[in-house]
Protein backbone atom coordinates (compact mmCIF):
# COMPACT_ATOMS: atom_id res chain seq x y z
CA UNK A 1 0.00 0.00 0.00
CA UNK A 2 0.85 3.64 -0.11
CA UNK A 3 2.62 5.48 2.63
CA UNK A 4 3.58 9.10 2.71
CA UNK A 5 5.84 10.87 5.12
CA UNK A 6 7.10 14.33 5.79
CA UNK A 7 10.73 15.08 6.46
CA UNK A 8 10.49 17.69 9.19
CA UNK A 9 7.84 17.99 11.89
CA UNK A 10 8.40 21.74 12.28
CA UNK A 11 9.61 24.48 9.99
CA UNK A 12 10.19 28.01 11.18
CA UNK A 13 10.64 30.82 8.64
CA UNK A 14 10.80 34.58 8.65
CA UNK A 15 7.86 36.46 7.22
CA UNK A 16 8.55 37.24 3.59
CA UNK A 17 10.92 34.31 3.07
CA UNK A 18 10.09 31.31 0.93
CA UNK A 19 9.09 28.04 2.62
CA UNK A 20 9.75 24.55 1.35
CA UNK A 21 7.95 21.57 2.85
CA UNK A 22 9.00 18.12 1.74
CA UNK A 23 7.25 14.79 1.51
CA UNK A 24 8.28 11.28 0.44
CA UNK A 25 6.06 8.49 -0.75
CA UNK A 26 6.56 4.77 -1.13
CA UNK A 27 4.34 3.58 -3.96
CA UNK A 28 5.79 4.25 -7.38
CA UNK A 29 2.35 3.54 -8.88
CA UNK A 30 0.83 6.59 -7.16
CA UNK A 31 -0.49 8.94 -9.79
CA UNK A 32 -1.94 11.79 -7.79
CA UNK A 33 -0.81 13.85 -4.82
CA UNK A 34 -2.45 16.57 -2.79
CA UNK A 35 -1.26 19.16 -0.32
CA UNK A 36 -3.60 20.19 2.50
CA UNK A 37 -3.32 23.03 5.00
CA UNK A 38 -4.83 22.61 8.44
CA UNK A 39 -5.20 25.57 10.74
CA UNK A 40 -5.71 25.07 14.43
CA UNK A 41 -9.17 23.77 15.22
CA UNK A 42 -10.18 23.40 11.60
CA UNK A 43 -10.42 20.72 8.97
CA UNK A 44 -7.83 20.23 6.23
CA UNK A 45 -8.13 22.69 3.38
CA UNK A 46 -7.11 21.76 -0.16
CA UNK A 47 -4.15 23.80 -1.41
CA UNK A 48 -2.92 22.25 -4.61
CA UNK A 49 -2.64 18.90 -6.33
CA UNK A 50 -0.46 17.32 -8.96
CA UNK A 51 -0.71 14.30 -11.22
CA UNK A 52 2.22 12.03 -11.91
CA UNK A 53 2.40 13.11 -15.56
CA UNK A 54 3.57 16.53 -14.35
CA UNK A 55 6.77 17.64 -12.64
CA UNK A 56 5.55 20.99 -11.46
CA UNK A 57 2.33 22.82 -10.87
CA UNK A 58 1.86 26.39 -9.75
CA UNK A 59 -0.93 28.08 -7.89
CA UNK A 60 -1.23 31.39 -6.19
CA UNK A 61 2.05 31.76 -4.23
CA UNK A 62 2.38 27.98 -4.06
CA UNK A 63 4.25 25.53 -6.25
CA UNK A 64 4.33 21.78 -6.00
CA UNK A 65 7.26 19.85 -7.41
CA UNK A 66 7.17 16.13 -8.06
CA UNK A 67 10.30 14.01 -8.49
CA UNK A 68 9.18 10.54 -9.45
CA UNK A 69 12.72 9.21 -9.63
CA UNK A 70 13.27 9.59 -5.90
CA UNK A 71 9.56 9.53 -4.98
CA UNK A 72 9.60 12.95 -3.46
CA UNK A 73 7.35 15.97 -3.64
CA UNK A 74 7.63 19.40 -2.17
CA UNK A 75 5.41 22.37 -1.51
CA UNK A 76 6.95 25.78 -1.96
CA UNK A 77 5.27 28.85 -0.53
CA UNK A 78 6.54 32.17 -1.81
CA UNK A 79 6.73 35.24 0.40
CA UNK A 80 5.43 33.41 3.45
CA UNK A 81 2.88 35.34 5.48
CA UNK A 82 1.65 34.97 9.08
CA UNK A 83 -1.60 33.56 7.70
CA UNK A 84 0.37 30.65 6.27
CA UNK A 85 1.07 29.37 9.78
CA UNK A 86 -0.56 25.97 9.93
CA UNK A 87 0.12 22.26 9.67
CA UNK A 88 0.72 21.06 6.11
CA UNK A 89 -0.01 17.52 5.00
CA UNK A 90 0.80 15.70 1.82
CA UNK A 91 -1.67 12.99 0.87
CA UNK A 92 -2.15 10.41 -1.83
CA UNK A 93 -5.08 8.17 -2.72
CA UNK A 94 -4.72 4.48 -2.01
CA UNK A 95 -6.52 1.79 -3.94
CA UNK A 96 -9.45 2.52 -6.20
CA UNK A 97 -11.87 3.98 -3.66
CA UNK A 98 -10.24 7.37 -3.36
CA UNK A 99 -9.38 7.06 0.33
CA UNK A 100 -6.46 9.30 1.19
CA UNK A 101 -3.27 8.34 2.99
CA UNK A 102 -1.84 11.31 4.88
CA UNK A 103 1.67 12.07 6.01
CA UNK A 104 2.38 13.11 9.60
CA UNK A 105 2.32 16.83 8.88
CA UNK A 106 4.79 19.68 9.07
CA UNK A 107 4.00 22.63 11.31
CA UNK A 108 4.96 25.87 9.61
CA UNK A 109 5.69 28.73 11.99
CA UNK A 110 6.06 32.19 10.50
CA UNK A 111 8.06 34.66 12.54
CA UNK A 112 7.15 38.34 12.12
CA UNK B 1 -22.96 27.15 -1.27
CA UNK B 2 -22.51 25.42 2.07
CA UNK B 3 -19.49 23.25 2.57
CA UNK B 4 -19.26 20.01 4.49
CA UNK B 5 -21.01 20.33 7.82
CA UNK B 6 -20.30 18.34 10.93
CA UNK B 7 -21.98 18.37 14.28
CA UNK B 8 -21.47 18.56 17.07
CA UNK B 9 -18.16 20.42 16.90
CA UNK B 10 -17.24 19.27 20.38
CA UNK B 11 -18.54 16.23 22.18
CA UNK B 12 -17.73 15.07 25.68
CA UNK B 13 -18.65 11.55 26.72
CA UNK B 14 -17.94 9.45 29.78
CA UNK B 15 -16.39 6.05 29.33
CA UNK B 16 -19.02 3.53 28.32
CA UNK B 17 -21.39 6.02 26.71
CA UNK B 18 -22.21 6.24 23.02
CA UNK B 19 -21.01 8.94 20.67
CA UNK B 20 -22.83 9.91 17.48
CA UNK B 21 -21.10 12.13 14.99
CA UNK B 22 -22.94 13.60 12.04
CA UNK B 23 -21.74 14.71 8.63
CA UNK B 24 -23.68 16.44 5.89
CA UNK B 25 -21.75 16.41 2.61
CA UNK B 26 -21.55 19.27 0.18
CA UNK B 27 -24.58 19.74 -1.99
CA UNK B 28 -24.49 17.32 -4.87
CA UNK B 29 -21.90 15.03 -3.28
CA UNK B 30 -22.86 11.45 -2.64
CA UNK B 31 -19.52 10.09 -1.39
CA UNK B 32 -18.46 10.45 2.24
CA UNK B 33 -15.17 9.55 3.90
CA UNK B 34 -14.50 9.51 7.64
CA UNK B 35 -11.03 10.08 9.08
CA UNK B 36 -9.67 10.14 12.60
CA UNK B 37 -6.88 12.39 13.80
CA UNK B 38 -5.06 11.77 17.05
CA UNK B 39 -3.14 14.68 18.61
CA UNK B 40 0.06 15.56 16.74
CA UNK B 41 -0.69 13.03 14.00
CA UNK B 42 -1.99 12.96 10.48
CA UNK B 43 -5.45 11.85 9.50
CA UNK B 44 -6.16 8.14 9.29
CA UNK B 45 -8.83 6.77 6.97
CA UNK B 46 -11.69 4.94 8.64
CA UNK B 47 -14.55 4.33 6.22
CA UNK B 48 -15.90 5.30 2.82
CA UNK B 49 -19.61 5.34 2.12
CA UNK B 50 -21.94 6.11 -0.70
CA UNK B 51 -25.66 6.56 -0.22
CA UNK B 52 -26.95 3.46 1.61
CA UNK B 53 -23.72 1.55 1.01
CA UNK B 54 -20.45 1.01 2.86
CA UNK B 55 -17.80 0.76 0.17
CA UNK B 56 -14.59 0.48 2.19
CA UNK B 57 -14.39 0.06 5.94
CA UNK B 58 -10.83 -1.19 6.07
CA UNK B 59 -9.82 1.53 8.55
CA UNK B 60 -12.63 0.97 11.02
CA UNK B 61 -11.93 -0.80 14.31
CA UNK B 62 -13.70 -4.16 14.27
CA UNK B 63 -15.70 -3.50 17.41
CA UNK B 64 -17.78 -0.61 18.75
CA UNK B 65 -17.53 1.51 15.58
CA UNK B 66 -20.14 1.69 12.86
CA UNK B 67 -21.08 4.09 10.09
CA UNK B 68 -24.03 4.70 7.87
CA UNK B 69 -25.09 7.05 5.11
CA UNK B 70 -28.84 6.74 4.68
CA UNK B 71 -30.78 7.72 1.61
CA UNK B 72 -32.04 10.79 3.45
CA UNK B 73 -30.11 12.69 6.07
CA UNK B 74 -26.50 12.95 7.17
CA UNK B 75 -23.88 10.29 7.46
CA UNK B 76 -23.48 9.03 11.02
CA UNK B 77 -20.35 7.68 12.68
CA UNK B 78 -21.34 5.83 15.83
CA UNK B 79 -18.99 4.78 18.60
CA UNK B 80 -20.44 2.54 21.26
CA UNK B 81 -19.03 2.16 24.78
CA UNK B 82 -16.41 4.82 24.26
CA UNK B 83 -12.99 4.50 25.87
CA UNK B 84 -10.34 7.15 26.53
CA UNK B 85 -8.41 6.05 23.46
CA UNK B 86 -11.32 7.17 21.28
CA UNK B 87 -10.57 10.79 22.15
CA UNK B 88 -9.61 12.39 18.85
CA UNK B 89 -10.80 14.71 16.13
CA UNK B 90 -13.07 13.02 13.61
CA UNK B 91 -13.31 14.54 10.17
CA UNK B 92 -15.55 13.73 7.31
CA UNK B 93 -14.89 14.63 3.72
CA UNK B 94 -17.20 14.54 0.76
CA UNK B 95 -16.52 14.05 -2.88
CA UNK B 96 -18.49 14.18 -6.05
CA UNK B 97 -15.93 11.86 -7.60
CA UNK B 98 -15.83 13.90 -10.74
CA UNK B 99 -14.12 11.84 -13.40
CA UNK B 100 -10.36 11.86 -12.91
CA UNK B 101 -10.59 13.77 -9.65
CA UNK B 102 -10.02 12.57 -6.13
CA UNK B 103 -10.66 15.99 -4.61
CA UNK B 104 -12.20 15.70 -1.17
CA UNK B 105 -13.64 18.58 0.82
CA UNK B 106 -13.30 18.35 4.57
CA UNK B 107 -15.63 19.45 7.28
CA UNK B 108 -14.51 21.28 10.43
CA UNK B 109 -14.39 18.10 12.47
CA UNK B 110 -15.90 16.83 15.70
CA UNK B 111 -13.56 16.80 18.67
CA UNK B 112 -14.48 13.92 20.91
CA UNK B 113 -13.24 13.90 24.49
CA UNK B 114 -13.82 10.82 26.59
CA UNK B 115 -13.56 11.41 30.34
PDB file of C-alpha atoms in Angstrom:
ATOM      1  CA  UNK A   1       0.000   0.000   0.000  1.00  0.00           C
ATOM      2  CA  UNK A   2       0.847   3.637  -0.114  1.00  0.00           C
ATOM      3  CA  UNK A   3       2.616   5.483   2.627  1.00  0.00           C
ATOM      4  CA  UNK A   4       3.585   9.104   2.705  1.00  0.00           C
ATOM      5  CA  UNK A   5       5.841  10.870   5.125  1.00  0.00           C
ATOM      6  CA  UNK A   6       7.097  14.328   5.786  1.00  0.00           C
ATOM      7  CA  UNK A   7      10.727  15.085   6.460  1.00  0.00           C
ATOM      8  CA  UNK A   8      10.492  17.695   9.188  1.00  0.00           C
ATOM      9  CA  UNK A   9       7.835  17.990  11.893  1.00  0.00           C
ATOM     10  CA  UNK A  10       8.395  21.735  12.279  1.00  0.00           C
ATOM     11  CA  UNK A  11       9.615  24.478   9.986  1.00  0.00           C
ATOM     12  CA  UNK A  12      10.194  28.007  11.184  1.00  0.00           C
ATOM     13  CA  UNK A  13      10.639  30.823   8.640  1.00  0.00           C
ATOM     14  CA  UNK A  14      10.803  34.576   8.654  1.00  0.00           C
ATOM     15  CA  UNK A  15       7.862  36.464   7.218  1.00  0.00           C
ATOM     16  CA  UNK A  16       8.552  37.241   3.594  1.00  0.00           C
ATOM     17  CA  UNK A  17      10.921  34.313   3.070  1.00  0.00           C
ATOM     18  CA  UNK A  18      10.089  31.308   0.935  1.00  0.00           C
ATOM     19  CA  UNK A  19       9.086  28.042   2.618  1.00  0.00           C
ATOM     20  CA  UNK A  20       9.751  24.545   1.351  1.00  0.00           C
ATOM     21  CA  UNK A  21       7.947  21.569   2.853  1.00  0.00           C
ATOM     22  CA  UNK A  22       8.998  18.117   1.744  1.00  0.00           C
ATOM     23  CA  UNK A  23       7.245  14.787   1.505  1.00  0.00           C
ATOM     24  CA  UNK A  24       8.284  11.285   0.440  1.00  0.00           C
ATOM     25  CA  UNK A  25       6.058   8.491  -0.750  1.00  0.00           C
ATOM     26  CA  UNK A  26       6.560   4.769  -1.129  1.00  0.00           C
ATOM     27  CA  UNK A  27       4.343   3.579  -3.956  1.00  0.00           C
ATOM     28  CA  UNK A  28       5.791   4.253  -7.378  1.00  0.00           C
ATOM     29  CA  UNK A  29       2.352   3.537  -8.884  1.00  0.00           C
ATOM     30  CA  UNK A  30       0.826   6.587  -7.162  1.00  0.00           C
ATOM     31  CA  UNK A  31      -0.491   8.939  -9.795  1.00  0.00           C
ATOM     32  CA  UNK A  32      -1.937  11.787  -7.791  1.00  0.00           C
ATOM     33  CA  UNK A  33      -0.807  13.853  -4.824  1.00  0.00           C
ATOM     34  CA  UNK A  34      -2.446  16.566  -2.789  1.00  0.00           C
ATOM     35  CA  UNK A  35      -1.265  19.161  -0.319  1.00  0.00           C
ATOM     36  CA  UNK A  36      -3.595  20.194   2.498  1.00  0.00           C
ATOM     37  CA  UNK A  37      -3.319  23.031   5.000  1.00  0.00           C
ATOM     38  CA  UNK A  38      -4.828  22.606   8.442  1.00  0.00           C
ATOM     39  CA  UNK A  39      -5.200  25.575  10.739  1.00  0.00           C
ATOM     40  CA  UNK A  40      -5.710  25.071  14.435  1.00  0.00           C
ATOM     41  CA  UNK A  41      -9.171  23.768  15.224  1.00  0.00           C
ATOM     42  CA  UNK A  42     -10.179  23.401  11.600  1.00  0.00           C
ATOM     43  CA  UNK A  43     -10.419  20.716   8.969  1.00  0.00           C
ATOM     44  CA  UNK A  44      -7.833  20.234   6.226  1.00  0.00           C
ATOM     45  CA  UNK A  45      -8.129  22.687   3.380  1.00  0.00           C
ATOM     46  CA  UNK A  46      -7.113  21.757  -0.159  1.00  0.00           C
ATOM     47  CA  UNK A  47      -4.150  23.798  -1.412  1.00  0.00           C
ATOM     48  CA  UNK A  48      -2.915  22.247  -4.612  1.00  0.00           C
ATOM     49  CA  UNK A  49      -2.638  18.899  -6.328  1.00  0.00           C
ATOM     50  CA  UNK A  50      -0.463  17.319  -8.965  1.00  0.00           C
ATOM     51  CA  UNK A  51      -0.708  14.299 -11.222  1.00  0.00           C
ATOM     52  CA  UNK A  52       2.223  12.028 -11.915  1.00  0.00           C
ATOM     53  CA  UNK A  53       2.395  13.106 -15.564  1.00  0.00           C
ATOM     54  CA  UNK A  54       3.573  16.525 -14.353  1.00  0.00           C
ATOM     55  CA  UNK A  55       6.774  17.639 -12.638  1.00  0.00           C
ATOM     56  CA  UNK A  56       5.552  20.989 -11.463  1.00  0.00           C
ATOM     57  CA  UNK A  57       2.334  22.823 -10.872  1.00  0.00           C
ATOM     58  CA  UNK A  58       1.858  26.387  -9.751  1.00  0.00           C
ATOM     59  CA  UNK A  59      -0.927  28.075  -7.891  1.00  0.00           C
ATOM     60  CA  UNK A  60      -1.229  31.393  -6.193  1.00  0.00           C
ATOM     61  CA  UNK A  61       2.047  31.763  -4.225  1.00  0.00           C
ATOM     62  CA  UNK A  62       2.378  27.982  -4.063  1.00  0.00           C
ATOM     63  CA  UNK A  63       4.255  25.533  -6.248  1.00  0.00           C
ATOM     64  CA  UNK A  64       4.332  21.776  -5.995  1.00  0.00           C
ATOM     65  CA  UNK A  65       7.264  19.848  -7.410  1.00  0.00           C
ATOM     66  CA  UNK A  66       7.168  16.130  -8.058  1.00  0.00           C
ATOM     67  CA  UNK A  67      10.298  14.014  -8.491  1.00  0.00           C
ATOM     68  CA  UNK A  68       9.178  10.542  -9.447  1.00  0.00           C
ATOM     69  CA  UNK A  69      12.717   9.210  -9.630  1.00  0.00           C
ATOM     70  CA  UNK A  70      13.265   9.594  -5.897  1.00  0.00           C
ATOM     71  CA  UNK A  71       9.561   9.527  -4.976  1.00  0.00           C
ATOM     72  CA  UNK A  72       9.602  12.950  -3.456  1.00  0.00           C
ATOM     73  CA  UNK A  73       7.349  15.965  -3.643  1.00  0.00           C
ATOM     74  CA  UNK A  74       7.629  19.397  -2.175  1.00  0.00           C
ATOM     75  CA  UNK A  75       5.415  22.370  -1.507  1.00  0.00           C
ATOM     76  CA  UNK A  76       6.949  25.779  -1.965  1.00  0.00           C
ATOM     77  CA  UNK A  77       5.272  28.846  -0.533  1.00  0.00           C
ATOM     78  CA  UNK A  78       6.540  32.171  -1.815  1.00  0.00           C
ATOM     79  CA  UNK A  79       6.731  35.241   0.404  1.00  0.00           C
ATOM     80  CA  UNK A  80       5.426  33.413   3.454  1.00  0.00           C
ATOM     81  CA  UNK A  81       2.884  35.340   5.476  1.00  0.00           C
ATOM     82  CA  UNK A  82       1.653  34.969   9.079  1.00  0.00           C
ATOM     83  CA  UNK A  83      -1.604  33.556   7.701  1.00  0.00           C
ATOM     84  CA  UNK A  84       0.370  30.648   6.272  1.00  0.00           C
ATOM     85  CA  UNK A  85       1.072  29.374   9.777  1.00  0.00           C
ATOM     86  CA  UNK A  86      -0.563  25.966   9.929  1.00  0.00           C
ATOM     87  CA  UNK A  87       0.122  22.259   9.672  1.00  0.00           C
ATOM     88  CA  UNK A  88       0.724  21.063   6.113  1.00  0.00           C
ATOM     89  CA  UNK A  89      -0.006  17.516   4.995  1.00  0.00           C
ATOM     90  CA  UNK A  90       0.797  15.703   1.820  1.00  0.00           C
ATOM     91  CA  UNK A  91      -1.674  12.993   0.867  1.00  0.00           C
ATOM     92  CA  UNK A  92      -2.153  10.405  -1.833  1.00  0.00           C
ATOM     93  CA  UNK A  93      -5.082   8.166  -2.724  1.00  0.00           C
ATOM     94  CA  UNK A  94      -4.715   4.478  -2.010  1.00  0.00           C
ATOM     95  CA  UNK A  95      -6.519   1.788  -3.936  1.00  0.00           C
ATOM     96  CA  UNK A  96      -9.449   2.517  -6.197  1.00  0.00           C
ATOM     97  CA  UNK A  97     -11.868   3.978  -3.656  1.00  0.00           C
ATOM     98  CA  UNK A  98     -10.237   7.367  -3.356  1.00  0.00           C
ATOM     99  CA  UNK A  99      -9.378   7.061   0.328  1.00  0.00           C
ATOM    100  CA  UNK A 100      -6.458   9.296   1.191  1.00  0.00           C
ATOM    101  CA  UNK A 101      -3.269   8.344   2.988  1.00  0.00           C
ATOM    102  CA  UNK A 102      -1.839  11.310   4.876  1.00  0.00           C
ATOM    103  CA  UNK A 103       1.669  12.070   6.014  1.00  0.00           C
ATOM    104  CA  UNK A 104       2.384  13.110   9.599  1.00  0.00           C
ATOM    105  CA  UNK A 105       2.316  16.827   8.884  1.00  0.00           C
ATOM    106  CA  UNK A 106       4.790  19.684   9.070  1.00  0.00           C
ATOM    107  CA  UNK A 107       4.002  22.628  11.310  1.00  0.00           C
ATOM    108  CA  UNK A 108       4.957  25.867   9.614  1.00  0.00           C
ATOM    109  CA  UNK A 109       5.694  28.727  11.986  1.00  0.00           C
ATOM    110  CA  UNK A 110       6.059  32.186  10.499  1.00  0.00           C
ATOM    111  CA  UNK A 111       8.060  34.663  12.544  1.00  0.00           C
ATOM    112  CA  UNK A 112       7.147  38.342  12.117  1.00  0.00           C
TER     113      UNK A 112
ATOM    114  CA  UNK B   1     -22.965  27.148  -1.267  1.00  0.00           C
ATOM    115  CA  UNK B   2     -22.507  25.421   2.073  1.00  0.00           C
ATOM    116  CA  UNK B   3     -19.489  23.252   2.575  1.00  0.00           C
ATOM    117  CA  UNK B   4     -19.264  20.010   4.488  1.00  0.00           C
ATOM    118  CA  UNK B   5     -21.013  20.329   7.820  1.00  0.00           C
ATOM    119  CA  UNK B   6     -20.301  18.345  10.928  1.00  0.00           C
ATOM    120  CA  UNK B   7     -21.979  18.370  14.284  1.00  0.00           C
ATOM    121  CA  UNK B   8     -21.468  18.560  17.071  1.00  0.00           C
ATOM    122  CA  UNK B   9     -18.162  20.419  16.895  1.00  0.00           C
ATOM    123  CA  UNK B  10     -17.236  19.273  20.377  1.00  0.00           C
ATOM    124  CA  UNK B  11     -18.539  16.231  22.178  1.00  0.00           C
ATOM    125  CA  UNK B  12     -17.731  15.069  25.680  1.00  0.00           C
ATOM    126  CA  UNK B  13     -18.650  11.548  26.718  1.00  0.00           C
ATOM    127  CA  UNK B  14     -17.938   9.453  29.777  1.00  0.00           C
ATOM    128  CA  UNK B  15     -16.393   6.047  29.335  1.00  0.00           C
ATOM    129  CA  UNK B  16     -19.018   3.526  28.324  1.00  0.00           C
ATOM    130  CA  UNK B  17     -21.386   6.021  26.711  1.00  0.00           C
ATOM    131  CA  UNK B  18     -22.208   6.244  23.022  1.00  0.00           C
ATOM    132  CA  UNK B  19     -21.012   8.944  20.671  1.00  0.00           C
ATOM    133  CA  UNK B  20     -22.835   9.909  17.479  1.00  0.00           C
ATOM    134  CA  UNK B  21     -21.099  12.126  14.987  1.00  0.00           C
ATOM    135  CA  UNK B  22     -22.938  13.604  12.036  1.00  0.00           C
ATOM    136  CA  UNK B  23     -21.742  14.708   8.635  1.00  0.00           C
ATOM    137  CA  UNK B  24     -23.678  16.445   5.894  1.00  0.00           C
ATOM    138  CA  UNK B  25     -21.746  16.406   2.610  1.00  0.00           C
ATOM    139  CA  UNK B  26     -21.549  19.269   0.184  1.00  0.00           C
ATOM    140  CA  UNK B  27     -24.584  19.737  -1.987  1.00  0.00           C
ATOM    141  CA  UNK B  28     -24.486  17.324  -4.865  1.00  0.00           C
ATOM    142  CA  UNK B  29     -21.899  15.033  -3.278  1.00  0.00           C
ATOM    143  CA  UNK B  30     -22.861  11.445  -2.639  1.00  0.00           C
ATOM    144  CA  UNK B  31     -19.525  10.089  -1.386  1.00  0.00           C
ATOM    145  CA  UNK B  32     -18.462  10.452   2.239  1.00  0.00           C
ATOM    146  CA  UNK B  33     -15.167   9.548   3.898  1.00  0.00           C
ATOM    147  CA  UNK B  34     -14.499   9.510   7.641  1.00  0.00           C
ATOM    148  CA  UNK B  35     -11.028  10.084   9.076  1.00  0.00           C
ATOM    149  CA  UNK B  36      -9.669  10.142  12.604  1.00  0.00           C
ATOM    150  CA  UNK B  37      -6.880  12.391  13.800  1.00  0.00           C
ATOM    151  CA  UNK B  38      -5.062  11.771  17.054  1.00  0.00           C
ATOM    152  CA  UNK B  39      -3.137  14.683  18.606  1.00  0.00           C
ATOM    153  CA  UNK B  40       0.064  15.556  16.741  1.00  0.00           C
ATOM    154  CA  UNK B  41      -0.687  13.033  14.002  1.00  0.00           C
ATOM    155  CA  UNK B  42      -1.994  12.956  10.475  1.00  0.00           C
ATOM    156  CA  UNK B  43      -5.455  11.854   9.500  1.00  0.00           C
ATOM    157  CA  UNK B  44      -6.159   8.140   9.290  1.00  0.00           C
ATOM    158  CA  UNK B  45      -8.827   6.774   6.973  1.00  0.00           C
ATOM    159  CA  UNK B  46     -11.690   4.940   8.644  1.00  0.00           C
ATOM    160  CA  UNK B  47     -14.547   4.328   6.224  1.00  0.00           C
ATOM    161  CA  UNK B  48     -15.901   5.304   2.823  1.00  0.00           C
ATOM    162  CA  UNK B  49     -19.613   5.342   2.119  1.00  0.00           C
ATOM    163  CA  UNK B  50     -21.941   6.114  -0.705  1.00  0.00           C
ATOM    164  CA  UNK B  51     -25.662   6.559  -0.220  1.00  0.00           C
ATOM    165  CA  UNK B  52     -26.949   3.463   1.614  1.00  0.00           C
ATOM    166  CA  UNK B  53     -23.720   1.551   1.012  1.00  0.00           C
ATOM    167  CA  UNK B  54     -20.453   1.008   2.862  1.00  0.00           C
ATOM    168  CA  UNK B  55     -17.798   0.761   0.174  1.00  0.00           C
ATOM    169  CA  UNK B  56     -14.585   0.476   2.187  1.00  0.00           C
ATOM    170  CA  UNK B  57     -14.391   0.060   5.944  1.00  0.00           C
ATOM    171  CA  UNK B  58     -10.832  -1.191   6.070  1.00  0.00           C
ATOM    172  CA  UNK B  59      -9.822   1.527   8.549  1.00  0.00           C
ATOM    173  CA  UNK B  60     -12.628   0.970  11.018  1.00  0.00           C
ATOM    174  CA  UNK B  61     -11.927  -0.800  14.310  1.00  0.00           C
ATOM    175  CA  UNK B  62     -13.696  -4.155  14.269  1.00  0.00           C
ATOM    176  CA  UNK B  63     -15.704  -3.502  17.408  1.00  0.00           C
ATOM    177  CA  UNK B  64     -17.778  -0.611  18.750  1.00  0.00           C
ATOM    178  CA  UNK B  65     -17.530   1.515  15.584  1.00  0.00           C
ATOM    179  CA  UNK B  66     -20.144   1.691  12.858  1.00  0.00           C
ATOM    180  CA  UNK B  67     -21.079   4.091  10.091  1.00  0.00           C
ATOM    181  CA  UNK B  68     -24.029   4.696   7.867  1.00  0.00           C
ATOM    182  CA  UNK B  69     -25.088   7.053   5.108  1.00  0.00           C
ATOM    183  CA  UNK B  70     -28.842   6.735   4.680  1.00  0.00           C
ATOM    184  CA  UNK B  71     -30.783   7.719   1.610  1.00  0.00           C
ATOM    185  CA  UNK B  72     -32.037  10.794   3.446  1.00  0.00           C
ATOM    186  CA  UNK B  73     -30.111  12.692   6.070  1.00  0.00           C
ATOM    187  CA  UNK B  74     -26.504  12.953   7.166  1.00  0.00           C
ATOM    188  CA  UNK B  75     -23.875  10.287   7.458  1.00  0.00           C
ATOM    189  CA  UNK B  76     -23.476   9.032  11.025  1.00  0.00           C
ATOM    190  CA  UNK B  77     -20.348   7.676  12.683  1.00  0.00           C
ATOM    191  CA  UNK B  78     -21.338   5.825  15.825  1.00  0.00           C
ATOM    192  CA  UNK B  79     -18.986   4.779  18.596  1.00  0.00           C
ATOM    193  CA  UNK B  80     -20.436   2.542  21.263  1.00  0.00           C
ATOM    194  CA  UNK B  81     -19.032   2.157  24.777  1.00  0.00           C
ATOM    195  CA  UNK B  82     -16.407   4.816  24.261  1.00  0.00           C
ATOM    196  CA  UNK B  83     -12.987   4.500  25.867  1.00  0.00           C
ATOM    197  CA  UNK B  84     -10.345   7.148  26.525  1.00  0.00           C
ATOM    198  CA  UNK B  85      -8.408   6.053  23.465  1.00  0.00           C
ATOM    199  CA  UNK B  86     -11.319   7.166  21.279  1.00  0.00           C
ATOM    200  CA  UNK B  87     -10.565  10.787  22.149  1.00  0.00           C
ATOM    201  CA  UNK B  88      -9.609  12.386  18.855  1.00  0.00           C
ATOM    202  CA  UNK B  89     -10.802  14.706  16.132  1.00  0.00           C
ATOM    203  CA  UNK B  90     -13.066  13.023  13.612  1.00  0.00           C
ATOM    204  CA  UNK B  91     -13.308  14.543  10.170  1.00  0.00           C
ATOM    205  CA  UNK B  92     -15.553  13.726   7.315  1.00  0.00           C
ATOM    206  CA  UNK B  93     -14.890  14.627   3.717  1.00  0.00           C
ATOM    207  CA  UNK B  94     -17.197  14.540   0.755  1.00  0.00           C
ATOM    208  CA  UNK B  95     -16.519  14.054  -2.883  1.00  0.00           C
ATOM    209  CA  UNK B  96     -18.492  14.176  -6.047  1.00  0.00           C
ATOM    210  CA  UNK B  97     -15.931  11.861  -7.600  1.00  0.00           C
ATOM    211  CA  UNK B  98     -15.832  13.899 -10.739  1.00  0.00           C
ATOM    212  CA  UNK B  99     -14.122  11.839 -13.402  1.00  0.00           C
ATOM    213  CA  UNK B 100     -10.363  11.860 -12.907  1.00  0.00           C
ATOM    214  CA  UNK B 101     -10.586  13.768  -9.654  1.00  0.00           C
ATOM    215  CA  UNK B 102     -10.019  12.569  -6.129  1.00  0.00           C
ATOM    216  CA  UNK B 103     -10.656  15.989  -4.606  1.00  0.00           C
ATOM    217  CA  UNK B 104     -12.203  15.702  -1.174  1.00  0.00           C
ATOM    218  CA  UNK B 105     -13.640  18.582   0.823  1.00  0.00           C
ATOM    219  CA  UNK B 106     -13.302  18.348   4.569  1.00  0.00           C
ATOM    220  CA  UNK B 107     -15.635  19.452   7.284  1.00  0.00           C
ATOM    221  CA  UNK B 108     -14.511  21.285  10.432  1.00  0.00           C
ATOM    222  CA  UNK B 109     -14.392  18.096  12.466  1.00  0.00           C
ATOM    223  CA  UNK B 110     -15.896  16.830  15.700  1.00  0.00           C
ATOM    224  CA  UNK B 111     -13.561  16.802  18.666  1.00  0.00           C
ATOM    225  CA  UNK B 112     -14.478  13.921  20.910  1.00  0.00           C
ATOM    226  CA  UNK B 113     -13.242  13.897  24.487  1.00  0.00           C
ATOM    227  CA  UNK B 114     -13.815  10.819  26.593  1.00  0.00           C
ATOM    228  CA  UNK B 115     -13.557  11.409  30.336  1.00  0.00           C
TER     229      UNK B 115
END
